CSV table of C-alpha atoms in Angstrom, one decimal:
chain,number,residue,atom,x,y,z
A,1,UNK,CA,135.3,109.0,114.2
A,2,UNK,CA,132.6,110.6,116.1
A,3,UNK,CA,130.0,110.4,113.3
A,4,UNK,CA,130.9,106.7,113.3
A,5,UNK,CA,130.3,106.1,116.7
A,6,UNK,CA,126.6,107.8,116.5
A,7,UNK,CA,126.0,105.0,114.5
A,8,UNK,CA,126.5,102.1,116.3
A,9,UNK,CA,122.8,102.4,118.5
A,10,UNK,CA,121.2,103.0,114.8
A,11,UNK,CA,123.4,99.5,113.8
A,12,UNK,CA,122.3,97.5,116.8
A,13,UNK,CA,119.0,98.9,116.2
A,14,UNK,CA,118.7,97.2,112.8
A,15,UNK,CA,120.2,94.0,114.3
A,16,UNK,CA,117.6,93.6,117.1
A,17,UNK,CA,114.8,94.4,115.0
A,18,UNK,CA,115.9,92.0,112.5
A,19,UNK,CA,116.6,89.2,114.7
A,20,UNK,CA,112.9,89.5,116.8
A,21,UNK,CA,111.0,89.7,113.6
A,22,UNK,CA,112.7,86.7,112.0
A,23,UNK,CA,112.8,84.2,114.8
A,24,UNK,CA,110.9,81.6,115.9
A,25,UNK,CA,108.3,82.5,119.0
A,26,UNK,CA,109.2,81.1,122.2
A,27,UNK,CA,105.8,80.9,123.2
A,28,UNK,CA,107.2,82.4,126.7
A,29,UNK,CA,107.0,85.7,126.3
A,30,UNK,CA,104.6,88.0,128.3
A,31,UNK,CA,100.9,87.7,126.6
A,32,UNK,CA,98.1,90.8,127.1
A,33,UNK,CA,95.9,91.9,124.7
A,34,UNK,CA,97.4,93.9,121.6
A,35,UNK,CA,101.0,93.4,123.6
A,36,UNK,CA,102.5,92.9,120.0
A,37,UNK,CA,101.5,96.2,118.6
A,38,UNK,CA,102.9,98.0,122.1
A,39,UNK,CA,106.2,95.8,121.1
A,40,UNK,CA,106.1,96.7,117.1
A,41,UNK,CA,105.5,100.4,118.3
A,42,UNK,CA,108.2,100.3,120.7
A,43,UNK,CA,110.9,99.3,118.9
A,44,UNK,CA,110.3,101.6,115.9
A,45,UNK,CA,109.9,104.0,118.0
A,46,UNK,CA,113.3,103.4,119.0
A,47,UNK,CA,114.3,103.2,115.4
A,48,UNK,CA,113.1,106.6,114.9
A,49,UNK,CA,114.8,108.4,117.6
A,50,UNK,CA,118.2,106.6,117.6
A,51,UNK,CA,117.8,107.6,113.4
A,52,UNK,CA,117.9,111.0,114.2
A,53,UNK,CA,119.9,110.8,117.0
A,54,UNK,CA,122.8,109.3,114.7
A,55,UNK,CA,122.4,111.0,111.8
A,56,UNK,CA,122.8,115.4,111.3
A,57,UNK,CA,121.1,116.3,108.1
A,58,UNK,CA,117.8,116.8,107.1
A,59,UNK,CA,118.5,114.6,104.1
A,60,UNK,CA,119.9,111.7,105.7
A,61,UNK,CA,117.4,111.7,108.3
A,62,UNK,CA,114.6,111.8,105.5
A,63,UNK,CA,115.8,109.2,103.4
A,64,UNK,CA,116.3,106.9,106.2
A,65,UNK,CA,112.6,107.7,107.4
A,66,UNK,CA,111.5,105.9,104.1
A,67,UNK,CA,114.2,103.2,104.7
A,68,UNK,CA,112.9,102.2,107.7
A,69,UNK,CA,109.3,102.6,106.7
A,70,UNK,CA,110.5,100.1,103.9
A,71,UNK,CA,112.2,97.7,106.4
A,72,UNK,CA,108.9,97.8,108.6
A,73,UNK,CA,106.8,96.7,105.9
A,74,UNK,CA,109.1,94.1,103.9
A,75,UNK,CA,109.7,92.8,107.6
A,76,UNK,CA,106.2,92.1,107.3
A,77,UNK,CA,106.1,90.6,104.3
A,78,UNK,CA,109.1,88.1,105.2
A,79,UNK,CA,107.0,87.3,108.4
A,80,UNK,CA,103.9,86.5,105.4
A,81,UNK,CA,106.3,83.9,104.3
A,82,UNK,CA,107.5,82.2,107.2
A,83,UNK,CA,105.6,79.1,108.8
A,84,UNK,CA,105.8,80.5,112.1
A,85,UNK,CA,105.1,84.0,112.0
A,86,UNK,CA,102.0,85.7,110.7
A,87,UNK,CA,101.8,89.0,108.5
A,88,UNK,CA,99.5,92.1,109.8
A,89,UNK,CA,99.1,95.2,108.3
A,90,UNK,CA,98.4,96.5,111.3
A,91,UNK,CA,101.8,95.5,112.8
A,92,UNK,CA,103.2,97.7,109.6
A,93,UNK,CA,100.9,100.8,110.8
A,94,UNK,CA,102.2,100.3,114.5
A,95,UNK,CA,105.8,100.2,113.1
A,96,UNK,CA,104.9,103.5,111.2
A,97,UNK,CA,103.6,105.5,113.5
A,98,UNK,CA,106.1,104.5,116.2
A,99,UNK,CA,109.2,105.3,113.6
A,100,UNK,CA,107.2,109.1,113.1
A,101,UNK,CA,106.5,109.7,116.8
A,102,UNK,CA,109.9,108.4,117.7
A,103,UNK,CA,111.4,111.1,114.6
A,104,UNK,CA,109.2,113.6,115.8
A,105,UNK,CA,110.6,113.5,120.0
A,106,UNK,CA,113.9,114.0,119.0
A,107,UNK,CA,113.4,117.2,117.1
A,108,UNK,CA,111.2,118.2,119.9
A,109,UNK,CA,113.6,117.5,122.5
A,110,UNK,CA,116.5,118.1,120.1
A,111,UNK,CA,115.1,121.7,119.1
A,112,UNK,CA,113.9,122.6,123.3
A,113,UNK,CA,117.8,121.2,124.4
A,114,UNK,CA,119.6,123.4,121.8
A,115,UNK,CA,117.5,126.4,122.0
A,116,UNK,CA,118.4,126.4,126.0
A,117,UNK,CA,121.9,126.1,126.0
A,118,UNK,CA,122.2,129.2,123.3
């Protein structure tokens, strides 16, 4: 039941990112330059650390790595075909490195927490 209920931030995850890639732009949201790469970083940074965060093995977190590489980039490719959203790569390489970095805080913080409570 535990390992179930790690999953649920990893499920609503998927859901949010989903739902804000697909939609139709409000046109009321907060405008600065680049502000969409901070967002497409952001939330796969998100994605990255809540993936390890729910998941415990090395494999799992791997394979999931590449699934949510894969979801980054077909997300993009959806967005290619939709009339009111517009494909970048450089979105993809924003959602890439932010699903890496965001991997790659948890161990750290996962590997400095653990070592100081032994």
């Amino acid at each position: 039941m535990k390992k179930l209920l790690r999953l649920i931030p990893l499920i609503v995850i998927y859901f949010v990112i989903i739902y804000f890639s697909v939609k139709r732009p409000t046109g009321n949201s907060v405008s600065f330059l680049y502000a969409d790469k901070i967002y497409h970083f952001g939330a796969y940074f998100t994605l990255g650390f809540v993936t390890f965060f729910s998941l415990s093995t090395k494999l799992s977190r791997r394979i999931f790595l590449i699934i949510n590489m894969l979801l980054g980039i077909s997300l993009e490719i959806i967005q290619g075909t939709l009339p009111y959203r517009d494909m970048s790569f450089a979105d993809g390489v924003f959602n890439t490195l932010g699903l890496f970095l965001g991997a790659f805080v948890f161990s750290l913080l996962y590997k400095r927490i653990f070592k100081e409570v032994q």
